[in-house]
Short mmCIF file of C-alpha atoms in Angstrom, two decimals:
data_model
loop_
_atom_site.label_atom_id
_atom_site.label_comp_id
_atom_site.label_asym_id
_atom_site.label_seq_id
_atom_site.Cartn_x
_atom_site.Cartn_y
_atom_site.Cartn_z
CA MET A 1 -49.27 -32.67 23.39
CA SER A 2 -49.91 -32.90 27.13
CA PRO A 3 -48.77 -30.09 29.45
CA LYS A 4 -46.20 -32.43 30.95
CA ALA A 5 -44.75 -33.32 27.54
CA ALA A 6 -44.66 -29.69 26.55
CA SER A 7 -42.81 -28.81 29.71
CA THR A 8 -40.05 -31.32 28.94
CA ALA A 9 -39.60 -30.40 25.28
CA THR A 10 -35.96 -29.92 24.34
CA GLY A 11 -36.26 -28.78 20.74
CA PRO A 12 -36.98 -25.35 19.31
CA LEU A 13 -40.52 -25.60 20.75
CA ALA A 14 -39.26 -25.04 24.29
CA PRO A 15 -41.94 -23.75 26.67
CA SER A 16 -42.35 -20.01 26.91
CA ASN A 17 -43.64 -20.31 30.50
CA PRO A 18 -41.32 -22.66 32.42
CA GLU A 19 -42.91 -24.61 35.25
CA THR A 20 -39.95 -26.42 36.85
CA LYS A 21 -36.33 -25.60 37.59
CA GLU A 22 -35.22 -27.79 34.67
CA ASP A 23 -37.56 -25.93 32.32
CA THR A 24 -36.24 -22.61 33.59
CA ALA A 25 -32.63 -23.61 32.93
CA LEU A 26 -33.51 -24.94 29.48
CA TRP A 27 -35.47 -21.82 28.67
CA SER A 28 -32.58 -19.55 29.74
CA LEU A 29 -30.00 -21.59 27.83
CA LYS A 30 -32.14 -21.50 24.69
CA HIS A 31 -32.44 -17.73 24.76
CA VAL A 32 -28.73 -17.30 25.46
CA GLN A 33 -27.94 -19.43 22.40
CA VAL A 34 -30.28 -17.35 20.24
CA LEU A 35 -28.79 -14.07 21.45
CA TRP A 36 -25.26 -15.41 20.95
CA SER A 37 -26.04 -16.51 17.39
CA TRP A 38 -27.37 -13.04 16.61
CA ALA A 39 -24.28 -11.37 18.07
CA ALA A 40 -21.84 -13.73 16.34
CA LYS A 41 -23.53 -13.46 12.96
CA PRO A 42 -21.42 -11.19 10.72
CA SER A 43 -23.16 -8.11 9.48
CA LYS A 44 -23.89 -7.96 5.79
CA PRO A 45 -21.64 -5.45 3.99
CA LYS A 46 -23.35 -2.32 2.76
CA TYR A 47 -21.51 -2.35 -0.56
CA PRO A 48 -21.77 -4.64 -3.60
CA PRO A 49 -19.20 -7.41 -4.14
CA ILE A 50 -16.39 -7.14 -6.65
CA SER A 51 -18.03 -9.85 -8.75
CA SER A 52 -20.95 -7.50 -9.47
CA ILE A 53 -18.71 -5.07 -11.40
CA PRO A 54 -18.75 -5.89 -15.14
CA PRO A 55 -15.53 -6.08 -17.18
CA THR A 56 -14.42 -3.01 -19.07
CA PRO A 57 -15.46 -3.22 -22.74
CA ALA A 58 -12.75 -3.06 -25.38
CA SER A 59 -14.38 0.00 -26.96
CA ARG A 60 -13.74 2.02 -23.77
CA LEU A 61 -10.01 1.31 -24.04
CA LEU A 62 -9.99 2.94 -27.48
CA GLU A 63 -11.42 6.28 -26.34
CA ALA A 64 -9.36 9.41 -26.81
CA ASP A 65 -8.36 9.67 -23.14
CA ALA A 66 -6.91 6.13 -23.20
CA VAL A 67 -4.65 6.53 -26.26
CA PRO A 68 -2.19 9.22 -27.38
CA ALA A 69 -3.21 11.89 -29.82
CA THR A 70 -3.08 11.09 -33.51
CA GLY A 71 0.47 11.09 -34.81
CA GLU A 72 2.13 10.79 -31.41
CA PRO A 73 3.96 7.61 -30.35
CA PHE A 74 2.64 5.54 -27.48
CA PRO A 75 4.59 6.45 -24.31
CA THR A 76 6.77 3.80 -22.73
CA GLU A 77 6.91 5.55 -19.33
CA PRO A 78 4.35 7.36 -17.17
CA ILE A 79 3.66 10.99 -18.01
CA LEU A 80 1.93 13.77 -16.12
CA THR A 81 -1.74 14.00 -16.97
CA LYS A 82 -1.53 17.76 -17.44
CA ASN A 83 1.19 17.30 -20.09
CA ALA A 84 -0.72 14.70 -22.10
CA HIS A 85 -2.34 15.55 -25.44
CA HIS A 86 -5.63 13.86 -26.21
CA GLY A 87 -8.31 14.29 -28.77
CA PRO A 88 -11.95 14.95 -27.83
CA SER A 89 -13.31 12.04 -25.78
CA LYS A 90 -16.90 10.85 -25.98
CA SER A 91 -16.78 9.33 -22.51
CA ASN A 92 -17.17 11.27 -19.26
CA THR A 93 -15.59 8.52 -17.18
CA VAL A 94 -12.04 8.04 -15.92
CA LEU A 95 -9.85 4.93 -16.11
CA TYR A 96 -8.19 4.74 -12.69
CA LEU A 97 -5.34 2.32 -11.89
CA ALA A 98 -5.50 0.96 -8.33
CA TYR A 99 -2.51 -0.93 -6.92
CA GLY A 100 -2.78 -0.61 -3.11
CA SER A 101 -5.66 -0.87 -0.67
CA ASN A 102 -8.07 0.45 -3.31
CA MET A 103 -8.01 -2.99 -4.91
CA CYS A 104 -9.98 -4.24 -1.90
CA ALA A 105 -13.77 -3.85 -1.94
CA LYS A 106 -13.82 -3.07 1.79
CA THR A 107 -11.75 0.06 1.21
CA PHE A 108 -12.72 1.17 -2.28
CA LEU A 109 -16.44 0.40 -2.30
CA GLY A 110 -17.06 0.43 1.44
CA MET A 111 -14.98 3.11 3.13
CA ARG A 112 -14.54 5.46 0.14
CA GLY A 113 -18.00 4.81 -1.29
CA ILE A 114 -16.85 4.49 -4.91
CA ARG A 115 -19.13 2.71 -7.39
CA PRO A 116 -17.04 1.59 -10.40
CA LEU A 117 -18.77 1.15 -13.72
CA SER A 118 -16.36 -1.56 -14.89
CA GLN A 119 -13.04 -3.18 -13.98
CA LEU A 120 -10.04 -4.78 -15.67
CA ASN A 121 -6.93 -6.54 -14.36
CA VAL A 122 -3.80 -5.01 -15.87
CA SER A 123 -0.04 -5.07 -15.89
CA ALA A 124 1.95 -1.82 -15.79
CA PRO A 125 5.50 -2.87 -16.73
CA SER A 126 6.93 0.65 -16.44
CA LEU A 127 6.29 0.80 -12.67
CA ASP A 128 7.22 -1.18 -9.57
CA LEU A 129 5.31 -1.49 -6.30
CA THR A 130 7.05 0.11 -3.31
CA PHE A 131 6.19 0.97 0.27
CA ASP A 132 8.08 4.24 0.63
CA LEU A 133 5.17 6.56 1.46
CA PRO A 134 5.59 7.40 5.18
CA GLY A 135 2.61 7.02 7.47
CA LEU A 136 2.38 6.95 11.27
CA PRO A 137 5.18 5.21 13.22
CA TYR A 138 4.25 2.23 15.37
CA ARG A 139 0.80 2.04 13.76
CA GLU A 140 0.96 2.45 9.96
CA PRO A 141 4.67 2.93 9.19
CA CYS A 142 4.21 3.18 5.41
CA PHE A 143 1.77 2.87 2.54
CA ALA A 144 1.93 1.62 -1.04
CA ASN A 145 3.46 3.75 -3.76
CA THR A 146 5.03 3.23 -7.17
CA THR A 147 8.40 3.98 -8.65
CA LEU A 148 9.85 3.83 -12.13
CA ARG A 149 10.97 0.33 -12.95
CA LYS A 150 14.70 0.01 -13.50
CA LEU A 151 15.43 -2.29 -16.40
CA PRO A 152 18.91 -3.83 -16.68
CA GLU A 153 21.10 -2.54 -19.47
CA PRO A 154 21.70 -4.91 -22.38
CA PRO A 155 24.93 -6.86 -21.95
CA LYS A 156 27.93 -5.68 -23.90
CA LEU A 157 29.68 -7.96 -26.36
CA PRO A 158 32.60 -9.67 -24.65
CA PRO A 159 36.11 -9.27 -26.08
CA LYS A 160 37.73 -12.05 -28.02
CA VAL A 161 38.64 -14.82 -25.63
CA PRO A 162 42.15 -16.34 -26.04
CA ASP A 163 42.74 -20.05 -26.09
CA LEU A 164 42.27 -21.64 -22.70
CA PRO A 165 45.19 -23.45 -21.02
CA ASP A 166 44.98 -27.02 -19.83
CA LEU A 167 42.59 -27.38 -16.92
CA PRO A 168 44.03 -28.56 -13.57
CA ASP A 169 42.70 -31.55 -11.73
CA PRO A 170 39.41 -30.86 -9.95
CA PRO A 171 39.76 -30.25 -6.19
CA LYS A 172 38.50 -32.76 -3.69
CA MET A 173 35.07 -31.84 -2.41
CA PRO A 174 34.39 -31.98 1.34
CA PRO A 175 31.65 -34.31 2.55
CA PHE A 176 28.15 -32.97 2.17
CA SER A 177 26.50 -31.51 5.26
CA SER A 178 22.88 -30.37 5.36
CA PRO A 179 22.41 -26.61 5.86
CA THR A 180 21.15 -25.38 9.19
CA GLY A 181 18.77 -22.56 9.96
CA ASN A 182 16.08 -20.98 7.83
CA THR A 183 17.22 -20.87 4.21
CA ARG A 184 13.96 -19.61 2.77
CA LYS A 185 14.32 -16.31 0.94
CA PRO A 186 11.55 -13.78 0.33
CA ILE A 187 10.05 -13.68 -3.12
CA ASN A 188 11.74 -11.14 -5.38
CA TRP A 189 9.17 -9.72 -7.81
CA THR A 190 10.69 -8.40 -11.05
CA LYS A 191 7.69 -8.35 -13.44
CA GLY A 192 6.45 -4.81 -12.89
CA LEU A 193 3.28 -3.54 -11.28
CA ILE A 194 0.06 -5.58 -11.26
CA GLY A 195 -3.21 -3.84 -10.45
CA VAL A 196 -6.82 -3.16 -11.34
CA VAL A 197 -8.16 -0.45 -13.64
CA TYR A 198 -11.57 0.82 -12.56
CA GLU A 199 -13.81 2.86 -14.81
CA VAL A 200 -15.28 5.52 -12.53
CA THR A 201 -17.23 8.72 -12.99
CA ALA A 202 -15.53 12.10 -12.79
CA GLU A 203 -17.26 12.74 -9.45
CA ASP A 204 -15.97 9.48 -8.01
CA TYR A 205 -12.45 10.21 -9.24
CA ALA A 206 -12.56 13.57 -7.45
CA LYS A 207 -13.64 11.68 -4.33
CA ILE A 208 -10.64 9.35 -4.74
CA ILE A 209 -8.26 12.31 -4.86
CA THR A 210 -9.93 13.85 -1.80
CA THR A 211 -9.72 10.66 0.27
CA GLU A 212 -6.08 10.18 -0.75
CA GLY A 213 -5.06 13.50 0.78
CA GLY A 214 -6.35 16.04 -1.72
CA GLY A 215 -3.18 16.03 -3.80
CA SER A 216 -0.84 16.78 -0.89
CA SER A 217 1.53 13.89 -1.68
CA TYR A 218 0.46 12.48 -5.05
CA HIS A 219 0.75 13.55 -8.66
CA ASP A 220 -1.82 12.58 -11.28
CA ILE A 221 -0.05 10.58 -14.01
CA LEU A 222 -0.94 8.49 -17.05
CA VAL A 223 0.46 4.95 -17.03
CA PRO A 224 0.73 2.52 -19.99
CA CYS A 225 -1.25 -0.62 -19.08
CA PHE A 226 -1.73 -4.04 -20.66
CA PRO A 227 -4.92 -6.05 -20.03
CA LEU A 228 -4.59 -9.37 -18.21
CA SER A 229 -6.86 -12.31 -18.83
CA VAL A 230 -8.75 -13.77 -15.88
CA THR A 231 -7.68 -17.30 -14.94
CA ILE A 232 -10.98 -19.17 -15.31
CA GLY A 233 -9.70 -22.42 -16.78
CA VAL A 234 -8.31 -24.00 -19.93
CA PRO A 235 -10.95 -24.09 -22.69
CA GLU A 236 -11.31 -27.10 -24.96
CA LYS A 237 -10.63 -24.97 -28.05
CA PRO A 238 -8.43 -22.06 -26.99
CA ASP A 239 -8.41 -18.99 -29.18
CA ILE A 240 -5.33 -17.93 -31.06
CA PRO A 241 -3.40 -15.65 -28.67
CA ILE A 242 -3.42 -12.01 -29.71
CA PRO A 243 -0.87 -9.60 -28.21
CA PRO A 244 -2.69 -7.27 -25.80
CA ARG A 245 -3.08 -3.70 -26.94
CA PRO A 246 -1.84 -1.13 -24.42
CA PHE A 247 -3.90 1.79 -23.19
CA LEU A 248 -3.42 4.69 -20.77
CA ALA A 249 -4.92 4.85 -17.28
CA ARG A 250 -4.63 7.51 -14.60
CA THR A 251 -3.20 6.86 -11.16
CA LEU A 252 -1.71 8.71 -8.20
CA TYR A 253 2.05 8.73 -7.74
CA ALA A 254 4.17 10.25 -4.94
CA PRO A 255 7.67 11.02 -6.27
CA ARG A 256 10.66 10.65 -4.01
CA LEU A 257 12.35 14.05 -3.81
CA PRO A 258 16.12 14.44 -3.34
CA ALA A 259 17.44 15.27 0.10
CA VAL A 260 17.82 18.92 1.07
CA PRO A 261 21.47 19.79 1.91
CA ASP A 262 22.10 21.07 5.42
CA HIS A 263 24.22 23.94 4.09
CA PRO A 264 23.12 25.61 0.83
CA PRO A 265 25.90 26.08 -1.73
CA SER A 266 27.39 29.56 -1.79
CA SER A 267 27.27 31.44 -5.07
CA GLN A 268 30.72 32.23 -6.46
CA ASP A 269 29.78 33.46 -9.88
CA GLY A 270 31.30 36.92 -9.34
CA ASP A 271 28.08 38.86 -9.92
CA ASP A 272 27.80 42.21 -8.20
CA GLU A 273 24.11 41.74 -7.59
CA CYS A 274 23.11 40.91 -4.06
CA PRO A 275 22.00 37.26 -3.85
CA LYS A 276 18.44 36.60 -2.78
CA PRO A 277 18.13 35.35 0.78
CA GLU A 278 17.24 31.68 0.96
CA PRO A 279 15.24 30.07 3.74
CA PRO A 280 17.19 27.85 6.13
CA SER A 281 17.50 24.17 5.35
CA TRP A 282 15.32 23.11 8.30
CA LEU A 283 12.45 25.21 6.95
CA LYS A 284 12.85 23.69 3.47
CA LYS A 285 12.69 20.19 4.94
CA LEU A 286 9.60 21.13 6.92
CA LEU A 287 7.75 22.37 3.83
CA LEU A 288 8.70 19.45 1.58
CA PRO A 289 7.08 15.98 1.70
CA VAL A 290 8.54 13.58 4.24
CA ARG A 291 11.65 11.83 2.95
CA ARG A 292 13.01 8.87 4.87
CA PRO A 293 16.72 7.97 4.57
CA SER A 294 16.07 4.50 3.12
CA PRO A 295 12.95 4.00 0.97
CA ASP A 296 12.93 0.21 1.45
CA TYR A 297 13.42 0.19 5.22
CA ALA A 298 9.87 0.58 6.57
CA GLN A 299 7.36 -2.27 6.57
CA PRO A 300 3.59 -1.85 6.14
CA SER A 301 1.23 -2.90 8.90
CA SER A 302 -0.47 -6.27 8.95
CA ARG A 303 -3.84 -4.54 8.50
CA TYR A 304 -2.67 -2.74 5.37
CA LEU A 305 -1.05 -5.81 3.82
CA GLY A 306 -4.26 -7.71 4.51
CA LEU A 307 -6.17 -5.24 2.35
CA LEU A 308 -3.71 -5.75 -0.53
CA THR A 309 -3.83 -9.54 -0.37
CA ALA A 310 -7.63 -9.52 -0.03
CA GLY A 311 -7.98 -7.22 -3.04
CA ALA A 312 -5.64 -9.35 -5.13
CA ALA A 313 -7.67 -12.45 -4.28
CA GLU A 314 -11.01 -10.72 -4.98
CA HIS A 315 -9.84 -9.74 -8.47
CA ASP A 316 -8.10 -13.07 -9.12
CA LEU A 317 -4.77 -11.47 -9.94
CA PRO A 318 -1.95 -13.79 -11.10
CA GLN A 319 -1.10 -16.42 -8.51
CA ASP A 320 2.60 -15.59 -8.46
CA TYR A 321 1.79 -11.95 -7.70
CA GLN A 322 -0.55 -13.00 -4.89
CA ALA A 323 2.23 -15.19 -3.50
CA TYR A 324 4.57 -12.19 -3.63
CA LEU A 325 2.13 -10.02 -1.65
CA GLN A 326 1.62 -12.78 0.91
CA SER A 327 5.38 -13.14 1.39
CA LEU A 328 5.85 -9.52 2.45
CA GLN A 329 6.80 -9.08 6.10
CA PRO A 330 4.48 -6.72 8.05
CA TYR A 331 5.55 -4.47 10.89
CA THR A 332 4.87 -6.01 14.30
CA ALA A 333 5.44 -4.46 17.72
CA THR A 334 7.39 -7.11 19.65
CA THR A 335 8.02 -5.28 22.95
CA CYS A 336 5.85 -3.63 25.56
CA LEU A 337 7.52 -0.28 24.95
CA GLN A 338 6.67 -0.44 21.25
CA LYS A 339 3.03 -1.12 22.13
CA ILE A 340 3.10 1.83 24.52
CA GLY A 341 4.58 3.91 21.72
CA GLN A 342 1.60 2.94 19.55
CA MET A 343 -0.84 4.30 22.11
CA VAL A 344 1.19 7.45 22.80
CA PHE A 345 1.68 8.29 19.13
CA LEU A 346 -1.91 7.55 18.20
CA GLY A 347 -3.30 9.46 21.17
CA PHE A 348 -1.15 12.53 20.56
CA TRP A 349 -1.17 12.81 16.77
CA ALA A 350 -4.53 11.28 15.80
CA PRO A 351 -6.64 14.36 16.76
CA LEU A 352 -4.42 16.59 14.63
CA PHE A 353 -4.59 14.18 11.69
CA ILE A 354 -8.37 13.98 11.92
CA THR A 355 -8.62 17.78 11.97
CA VAL A 356 -6.42 18.15 8.89
CA MET A 357 -8.27 15.38 7.01
CA LEU A 358 -11.66 16.93 7.76
CA GLY A 359 -10.37 20.31 6.62
CA GLY A 360 -9.15 18.80 3.37
CA ARG A 361 -12.53 17.20 2.66
CA MET A 362 -14.50 20.31 3.59
CA PHE A 363 -12.48 22.76 1.50
CA SER A 364 -11.55 20.59 -1.51
CA ASP A 365 -12.67 21.82 -4.93
CA GLU A 366 -14.75 20.00 -7.53
CA MET A 367 -11.61 18.17 -8.73
CA GLY A 368 -10.97 16.79 -5.25
CA LYS A 369 -7.85 18.88 -4.62
CA ALA A 370 -7.37 20.56 -1.25
CA PRO A 371 -6.41 24.25 -0.97
CA LYS A 372 -2.79 25.22 -0.65
CA TRP A 373 -2.94 25.96 3.06
CA VAL A 374 -4.32 22.48 3.78
CA VAL A 375 -1.56 20.87 1.69
CA VAL A 376 1.12 22.88 3.52
CA GLY A 377 -0.43 22.08 6.90
CA THR A 378 -0.54 18.36 6.12
CA THR A 379 3.09 18.38 4.97
CA VAL A 380 4.29 20.22 8.07
CA LEU A 381 2.30 17.87 10.31
CA PHE A 382 3.83 14.75 8.75
CA ASN A 383 7.32 16.20 9.09
CA LEU A 384 6.75 17.01 12.76
CA VAL A 385 5.52 13.46 13.33
CA TRP A 386 8.69 11.92 11.94
CA VAL A 387 10.99 14.45 13.60
CA SER A 388 9.43 13.58 16.96
CA TYR A 389 9.83 9.89 16.15
CA ASP A 390 13.51 10.11 15.17
CA HIS A 391 14.62 12.29 18.10
CA ILE A 392 12.20 11.42 20.93
CA ALA A 393 10.08 8.31 20.42
CA LYS A 394 12.61 5.94 18.87
CA PRO A 395 15.25 6.30 21.63
CA ILE A 396 12.51 5.68 24.23
CA PHE A 397 10.05 3.19 22.71
CA GLY A 398 12.26 1.51 20.12
CA GLU A 399 11.79 0.64 16.45
CA GLY A 400 8.54 1.89 14.91
CA GLU A 401 9.14 1.19 11.22
CA ARG A 402 10.44 -2.35 10.99
CA THR A 403 9.94 -5.58 12.93
CA VAL A 404 12.79 -6.39 15.32
CA GLU A 405 13.13 -9.73 17.06
CA LYS A 406 12.11 -9.51 20.70
CA GLU A 407 15.17 -11.30 22.11
CA GLU A 408 17.55 -9.09 20.16
CA THR A 409 15.77 -5.94 21.30
CA GLU A 410 15.73 -6.88 24.99
CA THR A 411 19.40 -7.94 24.99
CA HIS A 412 20.49 -4.74 23.31
CA ARG A 413 18.34 -2.62 25.63
CA LYS A 414 20.08 -4.04 28.72
CA ARG A 415 23.48 -3.40 27.17
CA GLU A 416 23.07 0.08 25.71
CA TRP A 417 20.20 1.81 27.51
CA TRP A 418 22.32 3.67 30.07
CA TRP A 419 24.75 4.89 27.41
CA GLY A 420 22.08 6.80 25.51
CA SER A 421 22.89 5.24 22.13
CA TRP A 422 20.22 2.53 22.02
CA GLY A 423 18.36 4.00 19.05
CA THR A 424 21.47 4.48 16.89
CA GLU A 425 22.92 1.03 17.56
CA GLU A 426 19.55 -0.63 17.01
CA GLU A 427 19.19 0.95 13.60
CA ARG A 428 22.75 0.03 12.64
CA ARG A 429 22.23 -3.60 13.67
CA VAL A 430 19.01 -3.92 11.67
CA LEU A 431 20.54 -2.33 8.58
CA LEU A 432 23.58 -4.61 8.68
CA ALA A 433 21.56 -7.77 9.30
#
């Protein structure tokens, strides 16, 4: 190739020593494209994909820690792990039920650094998925939790119906008119909890407890689970369906405690003994886990819901359950004041949260549980966060738990701001909507 031809090359063999202005521009553009491609190229994750985790063998589900002791009936509801009776187990691993962000590889394998030995999609019909675990207002209003599933009572036999009288003439129906507005309703899931059971080592399970708060909000429980088959396709010769055999898996559950009364009941039993002094109600509330007035009011953030939907897709959970997760409404800040509240809350409370979390990880024991003083400090910190939100931040910045339409918020702000009741009226309007 002649020097002149080399100087006018436009392909990947562009000249390294440009001679003309056109060559200089081409040379600069080529290097900018290369640098841009390197910057835009997504970095390879430092954790293995979900597909690399093998399925849990059936023999592991028959170990002593996955079934009740000999002679005891299989439980129909979750039980505390410390109250369970098992025989000697040959396995040193733990069957852990994940139902929230831990279903996602980015969180479970990446951020927490867990390396599961096996996995299995399951159904836990005794539990329901909820989002009643309080987080940080304006940023992460709530997190996933579980609650006991409420089954409807069997219908009672109706009384004997007397003979019916003659039916009157049917009324005239008005002309049909098409409905207006948005008539789509959110998906109502009534089939229990769907999740993933990971087989992890005892060390990794301790790490899970540590990264979930060191036992400050959760209780370790055993949950009856039923294996789910992966939807690969319809075989030419399907096997005869066999009812799945249940087994027990451990998970973390945060119970919803009853509200503390503002005035403790006075003892009128007539005893002559002096009653023991009780701490004031405000101190009891400060030392108990955060309890919001309505457990179904707060909405999770878009980031958190994205982890749940991504984890459900990675594990190929049932399509109707994935559709249910995708139909959930995330919390979105729709006003400038709400976005300012995000920055103020995160800037003020984040350093304290980081300090408490680091203390929990540094002083946790071999089981992953934090010491008592860390648990109490975390509980008090969360209560102070939500007290400051209810009495200071919400009247100033607006709603930090649930998405409110922007037009509605601005109209109400102009009407009620100077009367000092904006926060109360806003909450009442959202609850009655």
